[in-house]
PDB file of C-alpha atoms in Angstrom:
ATOM      1  CA  ALA A   1       0.054  -0.158   0.045  1.00 81.00           C
ATOM      2  CA  GLN A   2       1.065   3.405  -0.504  1.00 90.00           C
ATOM      3  CA  LYS A   3       0.837   6.572   1.835  1.00 95.00           C
ATOM      4  CA  VAL A   4       1.948  10.184   1.365  1.00 97.00           C
ATOM      5  CA  THR A   5       2.093  12.283   4.670  1.00 97.00           C
ATOM      6  CA  GLN A   6       2.212  15.981   4.612  1.00 97.00           C
ATOM      7  CA  ALA A   7       2.600  16.790   8.269  1.00 95.00           C
ATOM      8  CA  GLN A   8       2.190  20.610   7.976  1.00 96.00           C
ATOM      9  CA  THR A   9      -1.456  21.185   7.641  1.00 95.00           C
ATOM     10  CA  GLU A  10      -0.893  25.065   7.507  1.00 97.00           C
ATOM     11  CA  ILE A  11       1.986  27.618   7.107  1.00 97.00           C
ATOM     12  CA  SER A  12       1.722  31.255   7.571  1.00 97.00           C
ATOM     13  CA  VAL A  13       4.429  33.598   6.301  1.00 96.00           C
ATOM     14  CA  VAL A  14       5.112  37.181   5.517  1.00 97.00           C
ATOM     15  CA  GLU A  15       5.627  37.922   1.583  1.00 97.00           C
ATOM     16  CA  LYS A  16       9.252  37.354   0.816  1.00 97.00           C
ATOM     17  CA  GLU A  17      10.278  34.815   3.172  1.00 97.00           C
ATOM     18  CA  ASP A  18      11.021  31.266   2.189  1.00 97.00           C
ATOM     19  CA  VAL A  19       8.696  28.497   2.633  1.00 97.00           C
ATOM     20  CA  THR A  20       9.395  24.753   2.850  1.00 97.00           C
ATOM     21  CA  LEU A  21       6.846  22.050   2.466  1.00 98.00           C
ATOM     22  CA  ASP A  22       7.408  18.632   3.692  1.00 97.00           C
ATOM     23  CA  CYS A  23       6.122  15.465   1.837  1.00 98.00           C
ATOM     24  CA  VAL A  24       7.053  12.068   3.036  1.00 98.00           C
ATOM     25  CA  TYR A  25       6.073   9.027   1.157  1.00 97.00           C
ATOM     26  CA  GLU A  26       5.591   5.233   1.916  1.00 96.00           C
ATOM     27  CA  THR A  27       5.790   2.581  -0.988  1.00 93.00           C
ATOM     28  CA  ARG A  28       6.839  -0.999  -1.461  1.00 90.00           C
ATOM     29  CA  ASP A  29       7.685  -0.214  -5.153  1.00 86.00           C
ATOM     30  CA  THR A  30      11.070   0.545  -6.645  1.00 86.00           C
ATOM     31  CA  THR A  31       9.830   2.653  -9.409  1.00 87.00           C
ATOM     32  CA  TYR A  32       7.232   5.139  -8.952  1.00 91.00           C
ATOM     33  CA  TYR A  33       6.609   8.868  -9.579  1.00 92.00           C
ATOM     34  CA  LEU A  34       6.080  11.782  -7.509  1.00 94.00           C
ATOM     35  CA  PHE A  35       4.055  14.829  -7.839  1.00 95.00           C
ATOM     36  CA  TRP A  36       3.369  18.354  -6.532  1.00 97.00           C
ATOM     37  CA  TYR A  37      -0.012  20.125  -7.316  1.00 97.00           C
ATOM     38  CA  LYS A  38      -1.331  23.644  -6.408  1.00 97.00           C
ATOM     39  CA  GLN A  39      -4.802  24.301  -5.614  1.00 95.00           C
ATOM     40  CA  PRO A  40      -5.340  28.148  -5.499  1.00 94.00           C
ATOM     41  CA  PRO A  41      -8.612  29.548  -4.174  1.00 91.00           C
ATOM     42  CA  SER A  42     -10.257  28.954  -7.457  1.00 89.00           C
ATOM     43  CA  GLY A  43     -10.286  25.355  -6.670  1.00 89.00           C
ATOM     44  CA  GLU A  44      -8.458  23.728  -9.654  1.00 90.00           C
ATOM     45  CA  LEU A  45      -5.565  21.371  -9.234  1.00 94.00           C
ATOM     46  CA  VAL A  46      -2.593  23.045 -11.048  1.00 95.00           C
ATOM     47  CA  PHE A  47       0.238  20.383 -11.956  1.00 95.00           C
ATOM     48  CA  LEU A  48       3.750  21.730 -10.817  1.00 95.00           C
ATOM     49  CA  ILE A  49       6.210  18.807 -11.021  1.00 92.00           C
ATOM     50  CA  ARG A  50       6.603  15.252 -11.608  1.00 90.00           C
ATOM     51  CA  ARG A  51       9.797  13.442 -10.570  1.00 91.00           C
ATOM     52  CA  ASN A  52      10.672   9.779 -11.191  1.00 88.00           C
ATOM     53  CA  SER A  53      12.177   7.474  -8.576  1.00 89.00           C
ATOM     54  CA  PHE A  54      15.530   7.255 -10.549  1.00 87.00           C
ATOM     55  CA  ASP A  55      16.183  10.847 -10.676  1.00 84.00           C
ATOM     56  CA  GLU A  56      17.357  12.161  -7.332  1.00 82.00           C
ATOM     57  CA  GLN A  57      18.805  15.587  -8.786  1.00 83.00           C
ATOM     58  CA  ASN A  58      16.988  18.452  -7.048  1.00 85.00           C
ATOM     59  CA  GLU A  59      15.064  20.896  -9.497  1.00 86.00           C
ATOM     60  CA  ILE A  60      14.624  24.715  -9.644  1.00 87.00           C
ATOM     61  CA  SER A  61      11.850  26.281 -11.563  1.00 89.00           C
ATOM     62  CA  GLY A  62      12.012  30.112 -10.692  1.00 93.00           C
ATOM     63  CA  ARG A  63      11.021  30.550  -7.303  1.00 94.00           C
ATOM     64  CA  TYR A  64      10.104  26.988  -6.854  1.00 95.00           C
ATOM     65  CA  SER A  65      12.799  24.119  -5.943  1.00 94.00           C
ATOM     66  CA  TRP A  66      12.313  20.355  -4.945  1.00 94.00           C
ATOM     67  CA  ASN A  67      14.669  18.232  -2.873  1.00 94.00           C
ATOM     68  CA  PHE A  68      14.032  14.572  -3.617  1.00 94.00           C
ATOM     69  CA  GLN A  69      15.884  12.328  -1.081  1.00 93.00           C
ATOM     70  CA  LYS A  70      15.174   8.637  -1.551  1.00 92.00           C
ATOM     71  CA  SER A  71      17.015   7.472   1.374  1.00 92.00           C
ATOM     72  CA  THR A  72      14.463   9.331   3.655  1.00 94.00           C
ATOM     73  CA  SER A  73      11.612   9.007   1.319  1.00 95.00           C
ATOM     74  CA  SER A  74      10.907  12.616   1.130  1.00 96.00           C
ATOM     75  CA  PHE A  75      10.161  15.011  -1.633  1.00 96.00           C
ATOM     76  CA  ASN A  76      10.323  18.485  -0.085  1.00 96.00           C
ATOM     77  CA  PHE A  77       9.208  21.640  -2.033  1.00 96.00           C
ATOM     78  CA  THR A  78      10.330  25.210  -1.199  1.00 96.00           C
ATOM     79  CA  ILE A  79       9.013  28.465  -2.284  1.00 96.00           C
ATOM     80  CA  THR A  80      11.717  31.234  -2.538  1.00 96.00           C
ATOM     81  CA  ALA A  81      10.691  34.921  -1.747  1.00 97.00           C
ATOM     82  CA  SER A  82       7.029  33.951  -1.361  1.00 97.00           C
ATOM     83  CA  GLN A  83       4.308  36.252  -2.741  1.00 97.00           C
ATOM     84  CA  VAL A  84       0.812  36.642  -1.911  1.00 96.00           C
ATOM     85  CA  VAL A  85      -0.178  34.810  -5.052  1.00 95.00           C
ATOM     86  CA  ASP A  86       1.502  31.650  -3.691  1.00 97.00           C
ATOM     87  CA  SER A  87      -1.377  31.369  -1.166  1.00 97.00           C
ATOM     88  CA  ALA A  88      -3.055  28.042  -1.899  1.00 97.00           C
ATOM     89  CA  VAL A  89      -3.066  24.320  -0.729  1.00 96.00           C
ATOM     90  CA  TYR A  90      -0.462  22.155  -2.006  1.00 98.00           C
ATOM     91  CA  PHE A  91      -0.645  18.530  -2.571  1.00 97.00           C
ATOM     92  CA  CYS A  92       2.190  15.902  -2.740  1.00 97.00           C
ATOM     93  CA  ALA A  93       1.049  12.471  -4.707  1.00 97.00           C
ATOM     94  CA  LEU A  94       2.598   9.308  -5.631  1.00 94.00           C
ATOM     95  CA  THR A  95       1.890   6.693  -8.387  1.00 91.00           C
ATOM     96  CA  GLN A  96       3.685   3.558  -9.398  1.00 83.00           C
ATOM     97  CA  MET A  97       5.659   3.483 -12.407  1.00 75.00           C
ATOM     98  CA  ILE A  98       3.937   0.425 -14.002  1.00 69.00           C
ATOM     99  CA  LYS A  99       1.374   1.016 -16.739  1.00 62.00           C
ATOM    100  CA  ALA A 100      -0.643  -2.224 -15.796  1.00 60.00           C
ATOM    101  CA  ALA A 101      -1.182  -0.848 -12.189  1.00 54.00           C
ATOM    102  CA  GLY A 102      -3.581   2.040 -13.594  1.00 66.00           C
ATOM    103  CA  ASN A 103      -1.359   4.700 -12.138  1.00 83.00           C
ATOM    104  CA  LYS A 104      -3.809   6.283  -9.712  1.00 90.00           C
ATOM    105  CA  LEU A 105      -2.642   8.978  -7.435  1.00 94.00           C
ATOM    106  CA  THR A 106      -2.183   8.602  -3.726  1.00 95.00           C
ATOM    107  CA  PHE A 107      -2.352  12.121  -2.378  1.00 97.00           C
ATOM    108  CA  GLY A 108      -1.320  13.739   0.986  1.00 97.00           C
ATOM    109  CA  GLY A 109      -3.714  15.757   3.038  1.00 96.00           C
ATOM    110  CA  GLY A 110      -2.427  19.155   1.539  1.00 96.00           C
ATOM    111  CA  THR A 111      -0.636  22.100   3.155  1.00 97.00           C
ATOM    112  CA  ARG A 112      -2.572  25.236   3.359  1.00 97.00           C
ATOM    113  CA  VAL A 113      -0.050  28.066   2.644  1.00 98.00           C
ATOM    114  CA  LEU A 114      -1.063  31.510   3.561  1.00 97.00           C
ATOM    115  CA  VAL A 115       1.320  34.502   2.568  1.00 97.00           C
ATOM    116  CA  LYS A 116       0.548  37.756   4.113  1.00 96.00           C
ATOM    117  CA  PRO A 117       1.561  40.989   2.672  1.00 94.00           C
TER     118      PRO A 117
ATOM    119  CA  GLU B   1      -5.623  23.723 -25.749  1.00 68.00           C
ATOM    120  CA  ALA B   2      -8.583  23.451 -23.631  1.00 82.00           C
ATOM    121  CA  GLY B   3      -8.095  21.680 -20.138  1.00 92.00           C
ATOM    122  CA  VAL B   4     -10.331  19.152 -18.255  1.00 95.00           C
ATOM    123  CA  THR B   5     -13.653  20.590 -17.941  1.00 96.00           C
ATOM    124  CA  GLN B   6     -16.571  19.635 -15.528  1.00 97.00           C
ATOM    125  CA  PHE B   7     -19.964  20.401 -15.303  1.00 97.00           C
ATOM    126  CA  PRO B   8     -21.618  21.477 -12.958  1.00 97.00           C
ATOM    127  CA  SER B   9     -19.184  23.446 -11.007  1.00 96.00           C
ATOM    128  CA  HIS B  10     -21.544  23.316  -8.054  1.00 96.00           C
ATOM    129  CA  SER B  11     -24.641  21.040  -7.299  1.00 97.00           C
ATOM    130  CA  VAL B  12     -26.924  21.312  -4.128  1.00 97.00           C
ATOM    131  CA  ILE B  13     -29.314  18.450  -3.805  1.00 97.00           C
ATOM    132  CA  GLU B  14     -31.448  16.636  -1.124  1.00 97.00           C
ATOM    133  CA  LYS B  15     -30.734  13.283   0.067  1.00 97.00           C
ATOM    134  CA  GLY B  16     -32.301  10.490  -1.947  1.00 96.00           C
ATOM    135  CA  GLN B  17     -31.960  12.771  -5.252  1.00 97.00           C
ATOM    136  CA  THR B  18     -29.865  11.792  -8.252  1.00 97.00           C
ATOM    137  CA  VAL B  19     -26.886  13.748  -9.465  1.00 98.00           C
ATOM    138  CA  THR B  20     -24.812  13.423 -12.571  1.00 98.00           C
ATOM    139  CA  LEU B  21     -21.458  14.933 -12.998  1.00 98.00           C
ATOM    140  CA  ARG B  22     -19.780  15.296 -16.237  1.00 98.00           C
ATOM    141  CA  CYS B  23     -16.058  15.469 -17.247  1.00 98.00           C
ATOM    142  CA  ASP B  24     -14.768  16.284 -20.509  1.00 97.00           C
ATOM    143  CA  PRO B  25     -10.881  15.331 -20.863  1.00 96.00           C
ATOM    144  CA  ILE B  26      -8.247  17.013 -22.831  1.00 95.00           C
ATOM    145  CA  SER B  27      -8.475  15.854 -26.459  1.00 93.00           C
ATOM    146  CA  GLY B  28      -6.488  12.937 -27.212  1.00 90.00           C
ATOM    147  CA  HIS B  29      -6.140  11.827 -23.466  1.00 91.00           C
ATOM    148  CA  ASP B  30      -7.293   8.181 -23.232  1.00 90.00           C
ATOM    149  CA  ASN B  31      -6.657   7.940 -19.511  1.00 91.00           C
ATOM    150  CA  LEU B  32      -9.622   9.403 -17.464  1.00 94.00           C
ATOM    151  CA  TYR B  33      -9.649   9.376 -13.719  1.00 96.00           C
ATOM    152  CA  TRP B  34     -12.277  10.274 -10.916  1.00 97.00           C
ATOM    153  CA  TYR B  35     -11.325  11.348  -7.467  1.00 98.00           C
ATOM    154  CA  ARG B  36     -12.980  12.948  -4.638  1.00 97.00           C
ATOM    155  CA  ARG B  37     -12.136  15.132  -1.648  1.00 96.00           C
ATOM    156  CA  VAL B  38     -14.631  14.647   1.291  1.00 93.00           C
ATOM    157  CA  MET B  39     -14.550  17.546   3.705  1.00 84.00           C
ATOM    158  CA  GLY B  40     -11.357  17.272   5.804  1.00 78.00           C
ATOM    159  CA  LYS B  41     -10.000  14.298   4.208  1.00 88.00           C
ATOM    160  CA  GLU B  42      -7.520  13.650   1.572  1.00 92.00           C
ATOM    161  CA  ILE B  43      -8.174  13.365  -2.156  1.00 96.00           C
ATOM    162  CA  LYS B  44      -8.964   9.871  -2.907  1.00 97.00           C
ATOM    163  CA  PHE B  45      -9.036   7.830  -6.171  1.00 96.00           C
ATOM    164  CA  LEU B  46     -12.620   6.699  -7.313  1.00 97.00           C
ATOM    165  CA  LEU B  47     -11.836   4.882 -10.747  1.00 95.00           C
ATOM    166  CA  HIS B  48      -9.812   5.094 -13.959  1.00 94.00           C
ATOM    167  CA  PHE B  49     -10.888   4.622 -17.546  1.00 93.00           C
ATOM    168  CA  VAL B  50      -8.711   3.676 -20.549  1.00 91.00           C
ATOM    169  CA  LYS B  51     -10.787   4.846 -23.295  1.00 92.00           C
ATOM    170  CA  GLU B  52     -14.270   3.701 -22.682  1.00 93.00           C
ATOM    171  CA  SER B  53     -12.994   0.660 -20.372  1.00 92.00           C
ATOM    172  CA  LYS B  54     -12.800   0.817 -16.689  1.00 92.00           C
ATOM    173  CA  GLN B  55      -9.402  -0.152 -15.765  1.00 90.00           C
ATOM    174  CA  ASP B  56      -9.689   0.146 -11.956  1.00 90.00           C
ATOM    175  CA  GLU B  57     -12.897   0.883 -10.140  1.00 92.00           C
ATOM    176  CA  SER B  58     -11.502  -0.234  -6.674  1.00 92.00           C
ATOM    177  CA  GLY B  59     -11.997   3.268  -5.074  1.00 93.00           C
ATOM    178  CA  MET B  60     -15.830   3.381  -5.862  1.00 95.00           C
ATOM    179  CA  PRO B  61     -17.366   3.702  -2.439  1.00 92.00           C
ATOM    180  CA  ASN B  62     -20.551   1.552  -3.192  1.00 91.00           C
ATOM    181  CA  ASN B  63     -23.015   0.586  -5.954  1.00 93.00           C
ATOM    182  CA  ARG B  64     -24.658   4.160  -5.655  1.00 96.00           C
ATOM    183  CA  PHE B  65     -22.186   5.349  -7.935  1.00 97.00           C
ATOM    184  CA  LEU B  66     -22.122   4.650 -11.620  1.00 97.00           C
ATOM    185  CA  ALA B  67     -19.534   5.958 -13.915  1.00 97.00           C
ATOM    186  CA  GLU B  68     -19.626   5.706 -17.714  1.00 96.00           C
ATOM    187  CA  ARG B  69     -17.393   6.933 -20.376  1.00 96.00           C
ATOM    188  CA  THR B  70     -19.498   5.967 -23.752  1.00 85.00           C
ATOM    189  CA  GLY B  71     -17.403   6.323 -27.019  1.00 87.00           C
ATOM    190  CA  GLY B  72     -13.964   6.935 -24.986  1.00 83.00           C
ATOM    191  CA  THR B  73     -14.556  10.496 -24.673  1.00 92.00           C
ATOM    192  CA  TYR B  74     -16.309  12.374 -22.000  1.00 96.00           C
ATOM    193  CA  SER B  75     -17.430  10.762 -18.704  1.00 98.00           C
ATOM    194  CA  THR B  76     -20.349  10.907 -16.547  1.00 98.00           C
ATOM    195  CA  LEU B  77     -20.580  10.021 -12.796  1.00 98.00           C
ATOM    196  CA  LYS B  78     -23.991   9.265 -11.426  1.00 98.00           C
ATOM    197  CA  VAL B  79     -24.796   9.065  -7.684  1.00 97.00           C
ATOM    198  CA  GLN B  80     -28.100   7.415  -7.036  1.00 96.00           C
ATOM    199  CA  PRO B  81     -29.477   7.919  -4.671  1.00 96.00           C
ATOM    200  CA  ALA B  82     -27.228  10.593  -3.124  1.00 96.00           C
ATOM    201  CA  GLU B  83     -26.416  10.433   0.759  1.00 96.00           C
ATOM    202  CA  LEU B  84     -25.158  12.955   3.181  1.00 96.00           C
ATOM    203  CA  GLU B  85     -21.709  11.359   3.295  1.00 95.00           C
ATOM    204  CA  ASP B  86     -21.320  11.922  -0.491  1.00 96.00           C
ATOM    205  CA  SER B  87     -20.849  15.589  -0.255  1.00 97.00           C
ATOM    206  CA  GLY B  88     -17.510  16.823  -1.075  1.00 97.00           C
ATOM    207  CA  VAL B  89     -15.541  17.963  -4.450  1.00 97.00           C
ATOM    208  CA  TYR B  90     -15.328  15.499  -7.295  1.00 98.00           C
ATOM    209  CA  PHE B  91     -12.384  15.825  -9.268  1.00 97.00           C
ATOM    210  CA  CYS B  92     -11.788  14.537 -12.953  1.00 97.00           C
ATOM    211  CA  ALA B  93      -8.276  14.295 -14.421  1.00 96.00           C
ATOM    212  CA  SER B  94      -7.285  12.920 -17.764  1.00 94.00           C
ATOM    213  CA  SER B  95      -3.625  11.896 -19.233  1.00 91.00           C
ATOM    214  CA  LEU B  96      -1.980  10.459 -22.182  1.00 87.00           C
ATOM    215  CA  LEU B  97      -1.705   6.601 -22.450  1.00 79.00           C
ATOM    216  CA  ALA B  98       2.202   5.936 -22.437  1.00 72.00           C
ATOM    217  CA  ASP B  99       3.955   2.541 -22.239  1.00 65.00           C
ATOM    218  CA  LEU B 100       5.728   3.275 -19.160  1.00 66.00           C
ATOM    219  CA  GLY B 101       2.684   4.688 -17.346  1.00 67.00           C
ATOM    220  CA  GLY B 102       2.668   7.376 -14.703  1.00 73.00           C
ATOM    221  CA  GLU B 103       1.995  10.019 -17.138  1.00 84.00           C
ATOM    222  CA  THR B 104       0.967  13.547 -15.716  1.00 89.00           C
ATOM    223  CA  GLN B 105      -2.570  13.821 -14.722  1.00 93.00           C
ATOM    224  CA  TYR B 106      -4.419  17.122 -15.590  1.00 94.00           C
ATOM    225  CA  PHE B 107      -6.972  17.994 -13.326  1.00 96.00           C
ATOM    226  CA  GLY B 108     -10.487  19.837 -14.036  1.00 95.00           C
ATOM    227  CA  PRO B 109     -11.738  22.482 -11.708  1.00 94.00           C
ATOM    228  CA  GLY B 110     -13.898  19.822  -9.750  1.00 96.00           C
ATOM    229  CA  THR B 111     -17.872  19.853  -8.995  1.00 97.00           C
ATOM    230  CA  ARG B 112     -18.665  20.875  -5.647  1.00 96.00           C
ATOM    231  CA  LEU B 113     -21.368  18.698  -4.263  1.00 97.00           C
ATOM    232  CA  LEU B 114     -23.687  19.296  -1.275  1.00 97.00           C
ATOM    233  CA  VAL B 115     -26.269  16.718  -0.135  1.00 97.00           C
ATOM    234  CA  LEU B 116     -28.710  18.212   2.093  1.00 96.00           C
TER     235      LEU B 116
END
């Protein structure tokens, strides 16, 4: 069985502060994908990143960066110099890398980020 | 390119009534998924279509839920009769069909269902 844990339910920061969202996962699979999605107040889930279990390189995209550590089963997400528009709920998710498995996503509970001006 | 669309955006019904949710995936996406987020809980998988076939319906809560994807295009999710615990946000997602699997799923805006 797969499980994703986002221990932080809510984080509040002041604009321009950095914020790191933790994601810890459990899986018996040796190959898998990890994802982060953003849910702004409008409600839709916006894809941010997909990372496969073979690639442990950290990734940076603008003010966003991701730290994947297989040894600790973590896939943490950092927003640098946060802005009010970053206020949203962020979800970490996991799926198997086997087509026959169907690739359903297992989600964490989400972390609500509130960036105050 | 149009994203995943869902209709209606909101639905308020009384217990015992029937509601049908619709999802139009991104054109060319053979994979279509339904998920649900009940208040205060995680987003949970309901079922997965590959084209018009049900690949995995292990997440469907009970036989009051019926999903269809006739012709392999849009999908409907019918709840009949609706119960109070069915309230939540129903998300639809679609993705390309790839050999390795694990293709990125793109989500619609969700349908907010409230059963009174």
